[in-house]
mmCIF file of C-alpha atoms in Angstrom:
data_model
loop_
_atom_site.group_PDB
_atom_site.id
_atom_site.type_symbol
_atom_site.label_atom_id
_atom_site.label_comp_id
_atom_site.label_asym_id
_atom_site.label_seq_id
_atom_site.Cartn_x
_atom_site.Cartn_y
_atom_site.Cartn_z
ATOM 1 C CA MET A 1 261.156 -112.616 211.766
ATOM 2 C CA GLY A 2 259.727 -115.823 211.148
ATOM 3 C CA GLU A 3 255.986 -116.097 211.106
ATOM 4 C CA PRO A 4 255.966 -118.689 213.945
ATOM 5 C CA ARG A 5 257.840 -116.091 216.427
ATOM 6 C CA GLY A 6 255.557 -113.105 214.565
ATOM 7 C CA ALA A 7 252.872 -114.894 215.673
ATOM 8 C CA ALA A 8 254.430 -115.490 219.354
ATOM 9 C CA LEU A 9 255.105 -111.963 219.935
ATOM 10 C CA ARG A 10 251.198 -111.382 218.836
ATOM 11 C CA ALA A 11 249.931 -113.098 221.180
ATOM 12 C CA ALA A 12 252.625 -112.505 223.979
ATOM 13 C CA ALA A 13 251.547 -108.797 223.544
ATOM 14 C CA ALA A 14 247.808 -108.850 223.458
ATOM 15 C CA ALA A 15 247.984 -110.869 227.170
ATOM 16 C CA LEU A 16 249.983 -108.834 228.364
ATOM 17 C CA LEU A 17 248.219 -105.742 226.519
ATOM 18 C CA GLY A 18 244.736 -107.686 227.041
ATOM 19 C CA ALA A 19 245.447 -108.978 231.153
ATOM 20 C CA GLY A 20 244.401 -105.846 233.171
ATOM 21 C CA ALA A 21 248.271 -105.068 233.649
ATOM 22 C CA CYS A 22 247.822 -101.641 231.903
ATOM 23 C CA TYR A 23 245.661 -99.087 231.569
ATOM 24 C CA CYS A 24 245.264 -97.696 228.350
ATOM 25 C CA LEU A 25 243.640 -101.046 227.192
ATOM 26 C CA TRP A 26 240.081 -98.766 226.942
ATOM 27 C CA ARG A 27 241.764 -96.236 224.648
ATOM 28 C CA LEU A 28 243.438 -99.226 222.328
ATOM 29 C CA THR A 29 239.637 -101.108 222.388
ATOM 30 C CA ALA A 30 237.114 -98.425 222.532
ATOM 31 C CA GLY A 31 239.526 -95.294 220.988
ATOM 32 C CA GLY A 32 239.711 -92.305 223.555
ATOM 33 C CA ARG A 33 240.444 -88.486 223.801
ATOM 34 C CA ARG A 34 244.058 -87.425 223.417
ATOM 35 C CA ALA A 35 244.561 -84.633 225.552
ATOM 36 C CA GLY A 36 247.904 -82.159 224.980
ATOM 37 C CA ALA A 37 251.453 -82.922 226.742
ATOM 38 C CA VAL A 38 252.633 -79.395 228.092
ATOM 39 C CA ARG A 39 252.993 -79.289 231.583
ATOM 40 C CA GLY A 40 249.668 -80.162 231.620
ATOM 41 C CA PRO A 41 247.269 -83.626 230.477
ATOM 42 C CA PRO A 42 249.562 -86.277 229.137
ATOM 43 C CA ALA A 43 249.860 -86.704 225.264
ATOM 44 C CA ASP A 44 247.751 -90.334 224.350
ATOM 45 C CA SER A 45 246.044 -89.982 227.937
ATOM 46 C CA SER A 46 243.002 -92.492 228.677
ATOM 47 C CA PRO A 47 241.278 -91.880 231.660
ATOM 48 C CA PRO A 48 243.374 -94.630 234.094
ATOM 49 C CA VAL A 49 241.956 -97.641 235.693
ATOM 50 C CA SER A 50 244.138 -96.451 239.042
ATOM 51 C CA THR A 51 247.108 -94.778 239.860
ATOM 52 C CA HIS A 52 249.219 -98.443 240.517
ATOM 53 C CA GLY A 53 247.577 -99.979 236.609
ATOM 54 C CA MET A 54 250.885 -101.737 235.870
ATOM 55 C CA ASP A 55 254.065 -102.357 238.448
ATOM 56 C CA ALA A 56 257.615 -103.005 237.461
ATOM 57 C CA ASP A 57 257.044 -106.443 236.420
ATOM 58 C CA ALA A 58 254.805 -105.759 233.852
ATOM 59 C CA LEU A 59 256.601 -102.508 232.486
ATOM 60 C CA GLN A 60 259.853 -103.923 231.884
ATOM 61 C CA LYS A 61 257.657 -106.895 229.733
ATOM 62 C CA LEU A 62 256.486 -103.985 227.633
ATOM 63 C CA ILE A 63 260.230 -102.941 227.579
ATOM 64 C CA HIS A 64 261.267 -106.354 226.379
ATOM 65 C CA LEU A 65 258.412 -106.802 224.071
ATOM 66 C CA LEU A 66 259.371 -102.639 222.133
ATOM 67 C CA GLN A 67 263.285 -104.565 222.241
ATOM 68 C CA ALA A 68 261.805 -108.443 220.439
ATOM 69 C CA THR A 69 259.325 -107.511 218.220
ATOM 70 C CA ASP A 70 259.113 -105.112 214.628
ATOM 71 C CA ASP A 71 255.981 -105.271 214.012
ATOM 72 C CA PRO A 72 254.744 -101.356 213.971
ATOM 73 C CA LEU A 73 251.057 -102.427 215.549
ATOM 74 C CA ILE A 74 252.614 -104.447 218.619
ATOM 75 C CA GLN A 75 255.020 -101.570 219.103
ATOM 76 C CA GLU A 76 252.234 -98.477 219.114
ATOM 77 C CA GLN A 77 250.135 -100.032 220.876
ATOM 78 C CA ALA A 78 253.142 -101.188 223.469
ATOM 79 C CA LEU A 79 254.476 -97.403 223.702
ATOM 80 C CA ILE A 80 251.018 -95.708 224.294
ATOM 81 C CA THR A 81 250.916 -98.689 227.186
ATOM 82 C CA LEU A 82 254.311 -96.900 228.082
ATOM 83 C CA SER A 83 253.284 -93.246 227.492
ATOM 84 C CA ASN A 84 249.713 -93.834 229.611
ATOM 85 C CA SER A 85 251.659 -95.418 232.420
ATOM 86 C CA ALA A 86 254.519 -92.540 232.487
ATOM 87 C CA ALA A 87 251.704 -89.586 233.847
ATOM 88 C CA PHE A 88 251.887 -91.115 236.999
ATOM 89 C CA SER A 89 255.318 -90.179 238.531
ATOM 90 C CA VAL A 90 256.115 -93.312 240.157
ATOM 91 C CA ASN A 91 256.159 -95.383 237.004
ATOM 92 C CA GLN A 92 258.545 -92.349 235.207
ATOM 93 C CA ASP A 93 261.327 -93.573 237.825
ATOM 94 C CA ILE A 94 260.786 -97.919 236.911
ATOM 95 C CA ILE A 95 260.946 -97.262 233.004
ATOM 96 C CA ARG A 96 264.260 -95.364 233.833
ATOM 97 C CA SER A 97 265.723 -97.523 236.158
ATOM 98 C CA LEU A 98 265.137 -100.325 233.616
ATOM 99 C CA ASP A 99 267.224 -98.485 230.737
ATOM 100 C CA GLY A 100 262.965 -97.984 229.052
ATOM 101 C CA LEU A 101 264.332 -94.260 228.596
ATOM 102 C CA SER A 102 266.804 -95.070 225.632
ATOM 103 C CA VAL A 103 264.536 -98.196 224.323
ATOM 104 C CA ILE A 104 261.812 -95.962 223.284
ATOM 105 C CA GLY A 105 264.913 -93.321 222.558
ATOM 106 C CA GLY A 106 265.744 -95.917 219.839
ATOM 107 C CA MET A 107 262.188 -95.891 218.725
ATOM 108 C CA LEU A 108 263.131 -92.568 216.962
ATOM 109 C CA SER A 109 265.038 -94.136 214.539
ATOM 110 C CA ASP A 110 262.086 -96.247 212.958
ATOM 111 C CA CYS A 111 260.809 -95.722 209.395
ATOM 112 C CA VAL A 112 257.228 -96.623 210.856
ATOM 113 C CA PRO A 113 256.125 -92.436 211.155
ATOM 114 C CA LYS A 114 253.297 -93.424 214.086
ATOM 115 C CA VAL A 115 256.477 -95.479 215.593
ATOM 116 C CA LYS A 116 257.839 -92.243 215.546
ATOM 117 C CA GLU A 117 255.187 -90.166 217.002
ATOM 118 C CA LYS A 118 254.432 -92.895 219.630
ATOM 119 C CA ALA A 119 258.045 -92.735 220.976
ATOM 120 C CA LEU A 120 257.782 -88.971 221.100
ATOM 121 C CA ASN A 121 253.953 -89.230 223.056
ATOM 122 C CA ALA A 122 256.055 -91.677 225.670
ATOM 123 C CA LEU A 123 259.303 -89.433 226.120
ATOM 124 C CA ASN A 124 257.335 -86.926 226.494
ATOM 125 C CA ASN A 125 255.235 -87.692 228.929
ATOM 126 C CA LEU A 126 258.374 -88.971 231.095
ATOM 127 C CA SER A 127 260.281 -85.763 230.775
ATOM 128 C CA MET A 128 257.925 -84.465 233.330
ATOM 129 C CA ASN A 129 260.943 -85.707 235.965
ATOM 130 C CA ILE A 130 264.200 -83.766 236.176
ATOM 131 C CA LYS A 131 266.105 -87.044 236.076
ATOM 132 C CA ASN A 132 264.649 -88.199 233.043
ATOM 133 C CA GLN A 133 265.046 -84.815 231.015
ATOM 134 C CA GLU A 134 268.521 -85.802 231.628
ATOM 135 C CA LYS A 135 268.346 -88.696 229.883
ATOM 136 C CA ILE A 136 266.199 -87.367 227.384
ATOM 137 C CA GLN A 137 268.571 -84.502 226.344
ATOM 138 C CA VAL A 138 270.551 -86.982 224.125
ATOM 139 C CA TYR A 139 267.999 -87.201 221.794
ATOM 140 C CA ILE A 140 266.735 -83.789 221.196
ATOM 141 C CA THR A 141 269.375 -82.819 217.977
ATOM 142 C CA GLN A 142 267.387 -86.115 216.607
ATOM 143 C CA VAL A 143 263.345 -84.530 217.932
ATOM 144 C CA CYS A 144 264.543 -81.438 215.882
ATOM 145 C CA ARG A 145 265.209 -83.291 212.888
ATOM 146 C CA ILE A 146 262.335 -85.156 212.783
ATOM 147 C CA VAL A 147 260.036 -81.832 213.239
ATOM 148 C CA GLU A 148 262.475 -80.597 210.791
ATOM 149 C CA SER A 149 261.778 -83.668 207.919
ATOM 150 C CA ALA A 150 257.600 -84.502 209.209
ATOM 151 C CA PRO A 151 255.428 -83.146 206.885
ATOM 152 C CA LEU A 152 254.012 -79.828 207.755
ATOM 153 C CA ASN A 153 251.086 -79.753 210.529
ATOM 154 C CA SER A 154 251.269 -83.510 211.336
ATOM 155 C CA ASP A 155 251.067 -85.084 214.015
ATOM 156 C CA LEU A 156 253.777 -86.473 213.733
ATOM 157 C CA GLN A 157 255.249 -83.143 214.019
ATOM 158 C CA LEU A 158 253.420 -81.702 216.843
ATOM 159 C CA ALA A 159 254.824 -84.558 219.257
ATOM 160 C CA GLY A 160 257.881 -83.364 218.107
ATOM 161 C CA LEU A 161 257.263 -80.096 219.536
ATOM 162 C CA ARG A 162 255.499 -81.007 222.440
ATOM 163 C CA LEU A 163 258.499 -82.825 223.610
ATOM 164 C CA LEU A 164 261.051 -80.025 223.200
ATOM 165 C CA THR A 165 258.860 -77.419 224.801
ATOM 166 C CA ASN A 166 258.917 -79.804 227.479
ATOM 167 C CA MET A 167 262.818 -79.798 227.149
ATOM 168 C CA SER A 168 262.599 -76.475 227.366
ATOM 169 C CA VAL A 169 260.954 -75.178 229.922
ATOM 170 C CA THR A 170 264.630 -74.756 231.631
ATOM 171 C CA ASN A 171 267.705 -73.231 230.204
ATOM 172 C CA ASP A 172 269.780 -76.653 230.861
ATOM 173 C CA TYR A 173 268.896 -77.672 226.876
ATOM 174 C CA HIS A 174 268.578 -74.381 224.604
ATOM 175 C CA GLN A 175 271.374 -74.257 222.894
ATOM 176 C CA LYS A 176 271.000 -77.803 221.699
ATOM 177 C CA MET A 177 267.476 -76.460 219.177
ATOM 178 C CA ILE A 178 270.004 -73.279 218.841
ATOM 179 C CA ASN A 179 269.854 -74.281 215.099
ATOM 180 C CA SER A 180 266.620 -75.259 214.345
ATOM 181 C CA ILE A 181 265.381 -72.226 215.115
ATOM 182 C CA PRO A 182 264.923 -71.175 211.160
ATOM 183 C CA CYS A 183 262.761 -74.117 211.229
ATOM 184 C CA PHE A 184 260.734 -72.504 214.325
ATOM 185 C CA LEU A 185 259.699 -69.356 212.594
ATOM 186 C CA HIS A 186 259.603 -70.900 209.833
ATOM 187 C CA LEU A 187 255.970 -73.205 211.112
ATOM 188 C CA LEU A 188 254.963 -69.956 212.647
ATOM 189 C CA SER A 189 254.546 -68.187 209.071
ATOM 190 C CA GLU A 190 253.172 -71.993 207.004
ATOM 191 C CA GLY A 191 251.636 -73.791 209.691
ATOM 192 C CA THR A 192 248.240 -74.020 210.975
ATOM 193 C CA GLU A 193 247.095 -71.995 214.371
ATOM 194 C CA ARG A 194 247.692 -75.524 216.569
ATOM 195 C CA THR A 195 250.864 -75.879 215.194
ATOM 196 C CA GLN A 196 251.652 -72.121 215.457
ATOM 197 C CA ILE A 197 250.453 -72.160 219.028
ATOM 198 C CA GLN A 198 252.704 -74.960 220.152
ATOM 199 C CA VAL A 199 256.207 -73.641 218.056
ATOM 200 C CA LEU A 200 255.339 -70.128 220.247
ATOM 201 C CA LYS A 201 255.124 -72.543 223.558
ATOM 202 C CA VAL A 202 259.027 -73.355 222.461
ATOM 203 C CA LEU A 203 259.632 -69.830 221.247
ATOM 204 C CA VAL A 204 258.867 -68.374 224.213
ATOM 205 C CA ASN A 205 260.370 -70.663 226.408
ATOM 206 C CA LEU A 206 263.743 -69.947 224.422
ATOM 207 C CA SER A 207 262.771 -66.307 224.723
ATOM 208 C CA THR A 208 263.569 -66.100 228.545
ATOM 209 C CA ASN A 209 267.280 -67.532 228.375
ATOM 210 C CA PRO A 210 269.222 -64.655 227.585
ATOM 211 C CA ALA A 211 271.850 -66.471 226.032
ATOM 212 C CA ILE A 212 269.672 -66.889 222.885
ATOM 213 C CA THR A 213 268.159 -63.583 222.626
ATOM 214 C CA ARG A 214 271.302 -62.978 219.310
ATOM 215 C CA HIS A 215 270.353 -66.142 217.849
ATOM 216 C CA LEU A 216 266.320 -65.074 217.975
ATOM 217 C CA LEU A 217 266.535 -61.472 217.061
ATOM 218 C CA ARG A 218 269.194 -62.351 213.911
ATOM 219 C CA ALA A 219 266.291 -64.831 212.544
ATOM 220 C CA GLN A 220 263.931 -63.305 209.866
ATOM 221 C CA VAL A 221 260.089 -63.137 209.815
ATOM 222 C CA PRO A 222 258.828 -61.435 207.506
ATOM 223 C CA SER A 223 255.169 -62.926 208.726
ATOM 224 C CA LEU A 224 255.805 -62.123 212.178
ATOM 225 C CA LEU A 225 253.941 -58.204 212.589
ATOM 226 C CA LEU A 226 250.740 -60.577 211.336
ATOM 227 C CA LEU A 227 250.731 -61.829 214.874
ATOM 228 C CA PHE A 228 249.189 -58.842 216.621
ATOM 229 C CA ASP A 229 246.654 -57.837 215.046
ATOM 230 C CA ASN A 230 243.261 -57.716 217.273
ATOM 231 C CA SER A 231 241.496 -60.719 214.849
ATOM 232 C CA ILE A 232 243.705 -63.053 215.266
ATOM 233 C CA ASN A 233 243.421 -66.344 217.591
ATOM 234 C CA ARG A 234 244.020 -65.731 221.141
ATOM 235 C CA ASP A 235 246.444 -68.106 222.195
ATOM 236 C CA ILE A 236 248.420 -67.489 219.351
ATOM 237 C CA LEU A 237 248.757 -63.643 220.246
ATOM 238 C CA LEU A 238 248.785 -63.880 224.717
ATOM 239 C CA ARG A 239 252.199 -65.800 222.945
ATOM 240 C CA ALA A 240 253.573 -64.039 220.219
ATOM 241 C CA LEU A 241 253.235 -60.972 223.104
ATOM 242 C CA ALA A 242 255.030 -63.001 225.468
ATOM 243 C CA PHE A 243 257.429 -63.810 223.088
ATOM 244 C CA ALA A 244 258.751 -60.102 222.329
ATOM 245 C CA ALA A 245 258.593 -59.328 225.864
ATOM 246 C CA ASN A 246 260.846 -61.418 226.736
ATOM 247 C CA LEU A 247 263.123 -60.272 223.974
ATOM 248 C CA LYS A 248 262.834 -56.627 224.109
ATOM 249 C CA LYS A 249 263.420 -57.843 227.806
ATOM 250 C CA ASN A 250 266.716 -59.322 226.959
ATOM 251 C CA MET A 251 267.633 -56.930 224.915
ATOM 252 C CA ASN A 252 267.252 -53.780 227.288
ATOM 253 C CA ASN A 253 269.203 -55.997 229.426
ATOM 254 C CA GLU A 254 272.361 -56.011 228.296
ATOM 255 C CA ASP A 255 273.340 -52.480 228.391
ATOM 256 C CA GLY A 256 273.581 -50.861 224.951
ATOM 257 C CA THR A 257 276.247 -53.753 223.537
ATOM 258 C CA VAL A 258 273.813 -54.367 221.112
ATOM 259 C CA THR A 259 274.531 -52.898 217.674
ATOM 260 C CA GLU A 260 272.124 -52.813 214.647
ATOM 261 C CA ASP A 261 275.059 -53.255 212.173
ATOM 262 C CA GLN A 262 274.813 -57.583 213.431
ATOM 263 C CA TYR A 263 271.343 -57.701 212.241
ATOM 264 C CA SER A 264 270.036 -57.689 208.882
ATOM 265 C CA GLU A 265 266.745 -55.528 207.242
ATOM 266 C CA ASP A 266 264.464 -58.082 208.068
ATOM 267 C CA SER A 267 265.631 -59.817 210.436
ATOM 268 C CA ILE A 268 262.990 -60.224 213.998
ATOM 269 C CA PHE A 269 265.573 -57.424 215.708
ATOM 270 C CA PHE A 270 264.714 -54.928 212.830
ATOM 271 C CA THR A 271 260.435 -55.881 213.319
ATOM 272 C CA LEU A 272 260.337 -55.603 216.477
ATOM 273 C CA CYS A 273 262.892 -52.622 217.622
ATOM 274 C CA ARG A 274 264.471 -50.726 215.138
ATOM 275 C CA ASP A 275 261.884 -49.928 212.754
ATOM 276 C CA SER A 276 259.437 -50.024 215.436
ATOM 277 C CA ALA A 277 256.351 -47.876 213.947
ATOM 278 C CA PRO A 278 254.790 -50.194 212.596
ATOM 279 C CA PHE A 279 254.916 -52.692 215.626
ATOM 280 C CA ALA A 280 253.952 -49.775 217.797
ATOM 281 C CA GLN A 281 251.006 -48.758 215.852
ATOM 282 C CA LYS A 282 250.341 -53.001 216.488
ATOM 283 C CA LEU A 283 250.382 -53.133 220.145
ATOM 284 C CA ALA A 284 248.548 -49.353 220.017
ATOM 285 C CA PHE A 285 245.779 -51.389 218.442
ATOM 286 C CA LEU A 286 245.755 -54.002 221.023
ATOM 287 C CA LEU A 287 245.534 -51.823 223.868
ATOM 288 C CA HIS A 288 241.607 -51.540 223.002
ATOM 289 C CA HIS A 289 241.628 -55.820 223.204
ATOM 290 C CA PRO A 290 238.764 -56.985 224.717
ATOM 291 C CA ASP A 291 240.784 -59.370 226.430
ATOM 292 C CA ILE A 292 242.936 -57.858 230.003
ATOM 293 C CA GLU A 293 245.696 -60.740 229.729
ATOM 294 C CA VAL A 294 246.430 -59.564 226.267
ATOM 295 C CA LYS A 295 246.547 -55.837 227.271
ATOM 296 C CA GLU A 296 248.522 -56.651 230.557
ATOM 297 C CA GLN A 297 250.774 -58.479 227.976
ATOM 298 C CA VAL A 298 251.156 -55.268 225.498
ATOM 299 C CA VAL A 299 251.963 -53.126 228.624
ATOM 300 C CA ARG A 300 254.720 -55.044 229.646
ATOM 301 C CA ILE A 301 256.637 -54.443 225.933
ATOM 302 C CA LEU A 302 255.941 -50.471 225.653
ATOM 303 C CA THR A 303 257.069 -49.867 229.349
ATOM 304 C CA GLN A 304 260.285 -52.463 229.412
#
């Protein structure tokens, strides 16, 4: 766009973002502490001024601003504002009614990583609403591609995984994530602890679904046994044990229909089920773990 129009949009954005209509002003000017957004604190969260920080008119202006500008700084700030406003359920409904979900979803195609990251954060907070999930699910395949192509352990990758975590809380959209299972397991092997925890949240959700069990059991994770160790990060260990327990439960409920020739020798099936001696030894050591939740998960696996 031309410079005069760009300057006008920046002025309008500054007026909108600085007029007290949004409660993310504190974060934009002074910085804020980022919080997780997995069925808990929202992404890009800042201390809200009030639960009525934005009305429908202000939200509509922000959505229109996103449509009108190609300035990544304005886009990023507008998305942060929308993300924070989505901490409140009433705003989640308003944003959906204003077609804000499709506008924000359209930002996932932006070439600027920070803009995509903020769009993912906004969709993540908006996805805590079931009706919003019905709209957001059309972007799951695209989000999976973003997770796969993003730099390893990057904020962009983590933002995508957080959204997939919320979208996988129920079984409704698991089928859309099946093709990304190898990617998730690669991140489990190669990622930092922060990435491992986040991807395990997705995997644990998927593992609760019997229809996904065979897809997971066929997958290959040579380093999987390394996660079942007394020295591993507690959050990783608990989720890895929950993942294994869910798989074993679903497999045992198939009434003997699972046959070994369906799986390769380096599959999760052979690691956790068929070639179970190393895994059993790991579990025996974990029975002496000081954390009671860890021991409860171990017992759950042993009694499946």
